[in-house]
CSV table of C-alpha atoms in Angstrom, one decimal:
chain,number,residue,atom,x,y,z
C,20,MET,CA,103.5,4.4,26.5
C,21,ALA,CA,107.3,4.4,26.3
C,22,GLY,CA,108.2,7.9,27.4
C,23,LYS,CA,110.5,10.7,26.2
C,24,ASP,CA,113.4,8.1,25.8
C,25,PHE,CA,111.7,5.9,23.2
C,26,SER,CA,113.2,5.4,19.9
C,27,ILE,CA,112.2,3.2,16.8
C,28,GLY,CA,115.6,2.2,14.6
C,29,TYR,CA,116.8,0.5,11.7
C,30,HIS,CA,118.9,-2.8,12.2
C,31,ALA,CA,122.2,-3.0,10.0
C,32,SER,CA,122.7,-6.5,9.0
C,33,HIS,CA,126.6,-6.9,8.0
C,34,GLU,CA,125.7,-10.5,7.1
C,35,GLN,CA,123.4,-9.5,4.2
C,36,PHE,CA,125.0,-6.3,2.9
C,37,LYS,CA,128.4,-4.8,2.1
C,38,PRO,CA,129.6,-2.1,4.4
C,39,SER,CA,129.4,0.6,1.8
C,40,HIS,CA,125.9,-0.4,1.1
C,41,LEU,CA,124.9,-0.2,4.7
C,42,ILE,CA,126.3,3.3,5.1
C,43,GLN,CA,123.7,4.5,2.3
C,44,LEU,CA,121.0,2.4,3.9
C,45,VAL,CA,121.4,3.8,7.4
C,46,GLN,CA,121.6,7.6,5.8
C,47,ARG,CA,118.2,6.7,3.9
C,48,ALA,CA,117.0,5.4,7.2
C,49,GLU,CA,117.9,8.6,9.1
C,50,ALA,CA,116.0,10.6,6.3
C,51,ALA,CA,112.9,8.6,6.6
C,52,GLY,CA,112.6,9.1,10.3
C,53,PHE,CA,114.3,5.9,11.9
C,54,GLY,CA,115.9,7.1,15.2
C,55,ASN,CA,118.8,4.7,15.8
C,56,VAL,CA,120.8,1.9,14.4
C,57,LEU,CA,121.5,-1.5,15.7
C,58,SER,CA,124.5,-3.2,14.2
C,59,SER,CA,125.2,-7.0,14.0
C,60,ASP,CA,128.9,-8.3,14.7
C,61,HIS,CA,129.5,-11.6,12.9
C,62,PHE,CA,132.7,-13.2,11.7
C,63,TYR,CA,130.4,-15.5,9.3
C,64,PRO,CA,127.0,-14.8,7.8
C,65,TRP,CA,124.2,-17.1,8.8
C,66,SER,CA,124.0,-18.6,5.5
C,67,GLU,CA,125.9,-18.9,2.2
C,68,ASN,CA,123.0,-17.3,0.5
C,69,GLN,CA,123.6,-14.1,2.6
C,70,GLY,CA,127.3,-13.9,1.6
C,71,GLU,CA,128.6,-11.1,3.3
C,72,SER,CA,130.1,-10.3,6.8
C,73,GLY,CA,132.2,-7.1,7.2
C,74,TYR,CA,133.8,-6.1,10.4
C,75,ALA,CA,131.4,-4.1,12.4
C,76,TRP,CA,133.8,-2.1,14.2
C,77,SER,CA,135.3,-0.3,11.3
C,78,TRP,CA,132.0,0.3,9.9
C,79,LEU,CA,130.6,1.8,12.8
C,80,GLY,CA,133.2,4.9,13.0
C,81,ALA,CA,132.2,5.5,9.4
C,82,ALA,CA,128.5,5.2,9.9
C,83,MET,CA,128.4,7.4,12.8
C,84,GLN,CA,130.3,10.1,11.3
C,85,ALA,CA,127.6,9.8,8.3
C,86,THR,CA,124.9,10.3,10.3
C,87,ASN,CA,123.6,11.9,13.7
C,88,LEU,CA,122.0,8.8,15.0
C,89,PRO,CA,122.7,6.6,18.1
C,90,PHE,CA,124.1,3.5,17.2
C,91,GLY,CA,124.5,0.0,19.4
C,92,VAL,CA,126.2,-3.2,18.4
C,93,VAL,CA,125.6,-6.7,19.7
C,94,SER,CA,129.0,-8.2,20.5
C,95,ALA,CA,130.6,-11.2,22.5
C,96,PRO,CA,133.9,-10.1,24.5
C,97,GLY,CA,135.9,-13.0,25.7
C,98,GLN,CA,137.1,-15.2,22.8
C,99,ARG,CA,137.0,-13.6,19.5
C,100,TYR,CA,137.6,-10.2,21.3
C,101,HIS,CA,139.9,-9.7,24.3
C,102,PRO,CA,137.9,-7.2,26.8
C,103,ALA,CA,140.4,-4.9,27.0
C,104,ILE,CA,140.3,-4.4,23.3
C,105,VAL,CA,136.6,-4.2,23.3
C,106,ALA,CA,136.8,-1.4,26.3
C,107,GLN,CA,139.3,0.4,24.0
C,108,LYS,CA,137.3,0.6,20.9
C,109,VAL,CA,133.9,1.2,22.7
C,110,ALA,CA,135.9,4.1,24.6
C,111,THR,CA,137.1,5.7,21.3
C,112,LEU,CA,133.5,5.6,19.7
C,113,CYS,CA,132.3,7.2,22.9
C,114,GLU,CA,134.7,9.9,22.8
C,115,LEU,CA,134.3,10.7,19.1
C,116,PHE,CA,130.3,10.6,19.6
C,117,PRO,CA,129.5,11.0,23.3
C,118,HIS,CA,126.3,9.6,24.3
C,119,ARG,CA,125.5,8.2,21.0
C,120,PHE,CA,126.8,4.5,21.3
C,121,PHE,CA,125.8,1.4,23.5
C,122,LEU,CA,127.4,-1.7,23.7
C,123,ALA,CA,125.1,-5.0,23.8
C,124,ALA,CA,127.0,-7.9,25.3
C,125,GLY,CA,126.2,-11.3,24.7
C,126,SER,CA,127.9,-14.9,25.3
C,127,GLY,CA,128.4,-15.4,21.6
C,128,GLN,CA,128.1,-18.3,19.2
C,129,PHE,CA,130.2,-20.9,18.3
C,130,LEU,CA,130.2,-20.2,14.5
C,131,ASN,CA,131.8,-16.7,15.0
C,132,GLU,CA,134.0,-17.3,18.2
C,133,ARG,CA,135.8,-20.6,17.2
C,134,ILE,CA,138.2,-18.9,14.8
C,135,THR,CA,140.4,-18.3,17.6
C,136,GLY,CA,140.9,-21.9,18.0
C,137,GLN,CA,140.0,-21.9,21.9
C,138,LYS,CA,138.0,-24.4,23.4
C,139,TRP,CA,134.1,-23.7,23.3
C,140,PRO,CA,132.9,-23.4,26.8
C,141,ASN,CA,129.6,-24.6,27.8
C,142,LYS,CA,127.0,-22.0,28.7
C,143,GLN,CA,127.4,-21.6,32.2
C,144,GLU,CA,131.3,-21.0,31.7
C,145,ARG,CA,130.4,-18.6,28.8
C,146,ASN,CA,128.1,-16.4,31.0
C,147,GLU,CA,130.7,-16.5,33.8
C,148,ARG,CA,133.3,-15.1,31.2
C,149,LEU,CA,131.0,-12.5,29.9
C,150,LYS,CA,130.3,-11.0,33.4
C,151,LEU,CA,133.9,-11.1,34.1
C,152,CYS,CA,134.6,-9.3,30.8
C,153,ILE,CA,131.9,-6.7,31.7
C,154,ASP,CA,133.7,-6.2,35.1
C,155,ILE,CA,137.2,-5.7,33.5
C,156,MET,CA,135.8,-3.2,30.8
C,157,ARG,CA,134.1,-1.2,33.5
C,158,ALA,CA,137.1,-0.9,35.6
C,159,LEU,CA,139.0,0.1,32.5
C,160,TRP,CA,136.5,2.9,31.5
C,161,ARG,CA,137.0,4.2,35.3
C,162,GLY,CA,140.5,4.7,34.6
C,163,GLU,CA,142.0,1.7,36.7
C,164,THR,CA,144.9,-0.5,35.6
C,165,VAL,CA,143.6,-4.2,35.4
C,166,THR,CA,145.5,-7.4,35.8
C,167,HIS,CA,143.6,-10.5,36.0
C,168,LYS,CA,144.1,-14.3,35.6
C,169,GLY,CA,141.4,-16.8,35.0
C,170,LEU,CA,138.9,-17.1,32.3
C,171,VAL,CA,140.2,-14.2,30.8
C,172,ASP,CA,143.9,-13.1,31.3
C,173,VAL,CA,144.5,-9.5,31.5
C,174,GLU,CA,148.0,-8.0,32.1
C,175,ASN,CA,148.5,-4.4,33.3
C,176,ALA,CA,146.0,-2.9,31.2
C,177,LYS,CA,144.9,1.1,31.4
C,178,LEU,CA,143.1,3.1,29.0
C,179,TYR,CA,144.4,6.6,28.5
C,180,THR,CA,141.7,7.8,26.0
C,181,ARG,CA,138.2,7.5,27.8
C,182,PRO,CA,134.8,9.4,27.5
C,183,ASP,CA,133.7,11.5,30.6
C,184,TYR,CA,131.1,9.0,31.3
C,185,THR,CA,130.7,5.2,31.6
C,186,PRO,CA,129.6,3.7,28.3
C,187,PRO,CA,126.2,1.8,29.0
C,188,VAL,CA,126.3,-2.0,28.5
C,189,LEU,CA,122.9,-3.9,27.8
C,190,GLY,CA,122.8,-7.5,28.4
C,191,ALA,CA,121.7,-9.7,25.5
C,192,ALA,CA,119.2,-12.5,26.3
C,193,ILE,CA,117.0,-14.9,24.3
C,194,THR,CA,115.7,-17.1,27.3
C,195,PRO,CA,114.0,-15.9,30.5
C,196,GLU,CA,116.8,-17.5,32.5
C,197,THR,CA,119.5,-15.3,30.5
C,198,ALA,CA,117.0,-12.4,31.1
C,199,GLN,CA,116.8,-12.6,34.8
C,200,TRP,CA,120.7,-13.0,35.2
C,201,VAL,CA,121.4,-9.9,33.2
C,202,GLY,CA,118.8,-7.9,35.1
C,203,SER,CA,121.4,-8.1,38.1
C,204,TRP,CA,124.4,-6.5,36.3
C,205,ALA,CA,123.1,-4.7,32.9
C,206,ASP,CA,122.5,-1.3,32.2
C,207,GLY,CA,119.4,-2.6,30.3
C,208,LEU,CA,118.1,-5.6,28.4
C,209,ILE,CA,118.3,-6.5,24.6
C,210,THR,CA,116.1,-9.4,23.2
C,211,ILE,CA,114.7,-10.5,19.9
C,212,SER,CA,111.0,-10.7,18.8
C,213,GLN,CA,109.0,-13.6,20.0
C,214,PRO,CA,105.4,-14.5,20.4
C,215,LEU,CA,103.7,-12.1,23.0
C,216,GLU,CA,103.4,-14.7,25.8
C,217,LYS,CA,107.2,-15.6,25.5
C,218,LEU,CA,108.2,-11.8,25.4
C,219,GLN,CA,105.9,-11.2,28.7
C,220,LYS,CA,108.1,-13.9,30.3
C,221,MET,CA,111.3,-12.3,29.1
C,222,VAL,CA,110.3,-8.8,30.7
C,223,GLU,CA,109.2,-10.5,33.9
C,224,ALA,CA,112.3,-12.4,34.4
C,225,PHE,CA,114.3,-9.3,33.6
C,226,HIS,CA,112.3,-7.3,36.2
C,227,LYS,CA,112.8,-10.1,38.8
C,228,GLY,CA,116.6,-10.2,38.4
C,229,GLY,CA,116.8,-6.4,39.2
C,230,GLY,CA,116.1,-4.9,35.8
C,231,ALA,CA,112.9,-3.1,36.9
C,232,GLY,CA,113.2,0.5,35.6
C,233,LYS,CA,116.0,0.0,33.0
C,234,PRO,CA,115.8,0.5,29.6
C,235,MET,CA,114.6,-2.4,27.3
C,236,HIS,CA,115.7,-2.9,23.7
C,237,LEU,CA,114.0,-5.2,21.3
C,238,LYS,CA,115.4,-6.5,18.1
C,239,VAL,CA,112.2,-6.9,15.9
C,240,GLN,CA,112.7,-9.7,13.0
C,241,LEU,CA,110.1,-8.7,10.3
C,242,SER,CA,109.6,-9.0,6.6
C,243,TYR,CA,107.8,-6.5,4.6
C,244,ASP,CA,107.3,-6.4,1.0
C,245,THR,CA,104.7,-5.1,-1.4
C,246,THR,CA,102.8,-8.4,-1.3
C,247,LEU,CA,102.4,-11.2,1.6
C,248,GLU,CA,103.8,-13.7,-0.9
C,249,LYS,CA,106.9,-11.7,-1.7
C,250,ALA,CA,107.5,-11.0,2.1
C,251,ARG,CA,107.2,-14.6,3.0
C,252,GLN,CA,109.6,-15.7,0.1
C,253,GLY,CA,112.1,-12.9,1.0
C,254,ALA,CA,112.2,-14.0,4.4
C,255,HIS,CA,112.4,-17.7,3.7
C,256,GLU,CA,115.5,-16.9,1.3
C,257,GLN,CA,117.7,-14.9,4.0
C,258,TRP,CA,116.3,-15.9,7.4
C,259,LYS,CA,115.3,-19.5,7.3
C,260,ASN,CA,118.2,-20.8,9.3
C,261,ASN,CA,117.6,-18.6,12.3
C,262,VAL,CA,114.1,-20.2,13.5
C,263,PHE,CA,115.6,-22.6,15.9
C,264,PRO,CA,116.1,-22.4,19.6
C,265,SER,CA,119.2,-20.5,21.0
C,266,ALA,CA,120.7,-23.8,22.5
C,267,LEU,CA,121.0,-25.1,19.0
C,268,LEU,CA,122.0,-21.9,17.1
C,269,SER,CA,124.6,-21.1,19.8
C,270,ASP,CA,126.5,-24.4,19.2
C,271,ILE,CA,126.4,-25.0,15.2
C,272,PRO,CA,130.0,-24.5,14.0
C,273,THR,CA,129.9,-23.7,10.4
C,274,VAL,CA,127.8,-21.9,7.7
C,275,GLN,CA,127.3,-25.1,6.1
C,276,GLY,CA,125.8,-26.4,9.3
C,277,PHE,CA,123.4,-23.6,9.4
C,278,ASP,CA,122.4,-24.4,5.8
C,279,ALA,CA,121.9,-28.0,6.7
C,280,ALA,CA,119.6,-27.2,9.5
C,281,GLY,CA,117.5,-24.6,7.5
C,282,ILE,CA,116.9,-26.8,4.3
C,283,MET,CA,114.0,-28.5,5.8
C,284,VAL,CA,112.2,-25.3,7.0
C,285,GLN,CA,109.4,-24.3,4.8
C,286,PRO,CA,108.2,-20.8,4.0
C,287,GLN,CA,105.0,-21.1,6.3
C,288,GLU,CA,107.1,-22.1,9.1
C,289,LEU,CA,108.9,-18.8,9.5
C,290,GLU,CA,106.0,-17.4,11.6
C,291,PRO,CA,106.1,-16.4,14.3
C,292,HIS,CA,109.9,-16.3,14.3
C,293,VAL,CA,109.5,-13.3,11.8
C,294,ARG,CA,106.6,-10.9,11.5
C,295,ILE,CA,105.6,-11.3,8.0
C,296,SER,CA,103.1,-8.9,6.5
C,297,ASP,CA,102.4,-6.6,3.6
C,298,SER,CA,100.2,-4.4,6.0
C,299,ALA,CA,101.4,-1.1,7.3
C,300,GLN,CA,98.5,-1.5,10.0
C,301,GLN,CA,99.5,-5.2,10.9
C,302,HIS,CA,103.2,-4.0,11.7
C,303,VAL,CA,101.8,-1.2,13.7
C,304,ASN,CA,99.8,-3.5,15.8
C,305,TRP,CA,102.7,-5.7,16.5
C,306,LEU,CA,104.9,-2.6,17.5
C,307,ALA,CA,102.0,-1.4,19.7
C,308,GLN,CA,102.2,-4.8,21.8
C,309,ASP,CA,106.0,-4.4,22.2
C,310,LEU,CA,105.2,-1.2,23.7
C,311,GLU,CA,102.7,-2.3,25.9
C,312,LEU,CA,105.4,-4.7,27.3
C,313,GLY,CA,107.4,-1.9,28.3
C,314,PHE,CA,110.1,-1.9,25.5
C,315,THR,CA,111.8,1.6,25.1
C,316,HIS,CA,113.8,1.3,22.2
C,317,LEU,CA,112.8,-0.9,19.1
C,318,HIS,CA,115.3,-1.9,16.3
C,319,LEU,CA,113.5,-3.1,13.2
C,320,HIS,CA,115.3,-5.8,10.9
C,321,ASN,CA,113.4,-6.2,7.7
C,322,VAL,CA,115.1,-9.6,6.9
C,323,ASN,CA,114.6,-9.6,3.1
C,324,LEU,CA,116.8,-7.7,0.6
C,325,ALA,CA,114.4,-5.0,-0.5
C,326,GLN,CA,115.6,-2.4,2.0
C,327,GLU,CA,115.0,0.8,0.2
C,328,GLN,CA,111.4,0.1,-0.5
C,329,TYR,CA,111.1,-1.0,3.5
C,330,ILE,CA,112.9,2.2,4.5
C,331,ASN,CA,110.6,4.5,2.5
C,332,PHE,CA,107.3,2.4,3.1
C,333,PHE,CA,108.1,2.3,6.9
C,334,GLY,CA,109.0,6.0,7.1
C,335,GLU,CA,105.7,7.2,5.7
C,336,ASN,CA,103.5,4.7,6.9
C,337,VAL,CA,104.7,2.8,10.1
C,338,LEU,CA,106.9,5.0,12.1
C,339,PRO,CA,104.5,8.1,12.7
C,340,GLN,CA,101.9,6.1,14.0
C,341,VAL,CA,104.3,3.9,16.3
C,342,LYS,CA,105.9,7.4,17.5
C,343,LYS,CA,102.5,8.8,18.2
C,344,LEU,CA,101.6,5.6,20.3
C,345,ALA,CA,104.8,5.8,22.2
C,346,ALA,CA,104.1,9.5,22.9
C,347,THR,CA,100.6,8.6,24.5
C,348,PRO,CA,100.5,8.6,28.4
């Protein structure tokens, strides 16, 4: 289905675990057969209950040295991060670990980006700023000297340490409108798991915008535990604040605001935002549908805290079946 470039990997959630623990988890995931790591990159957690938020870029160098896996990070250049600095840190990781790193770029969330004290732009301006940042970073990776005045200011920037290739940049999208837009400029798509018919619209929009033939990554939000009730309860404790539309999630300013939004969410309302099951076959069936849609890289985020047992269980009972399906012509 997915071809030789397929990979199924582990999502490292900095909002839920200390960086030192995440190093151990990605090492365990590699040993269990996971084929990649996707890292979050927040300043704040999604809830007070999660209670962590390490700096992803410090952690990435350590984690990549501690494993042999390819890594990616979902990040938002333009406000919290200046694009020249993002270009420099991406270039450094790619020089250290050639062809093992990708950047997934999105327009950001008010929760994380507001710490700089700058005005939070509307969605259209955030998209314009994001595309400008990508253009600036690609120019710097080509060795150009960049000066620009506008939505982002750059003064006489040039990178002296660069990899011998241009780092890939995926476009992060949650709506078909954004997916179609990123199809025109990104090296691939990254989105999150949604009901099948909504994911189908995402894929169609990405292809319509120019993404046909480009890699498509899917961050799969799931909850596995030894019983269905444990899986549902663990997801509710950790992820109930994340079930709202992106237009709302992108503009909530504080962790307390996320907690206020999530307080009315009942455990049974988490599905289909999170794939909740204690059955290996059910998770395989869901992932098979993702393959049928054409996703080439799957990043599995078990949203509850029982990570070690999840890694072991999926390594034995889920990954082998999905890899076999992906290898089927």
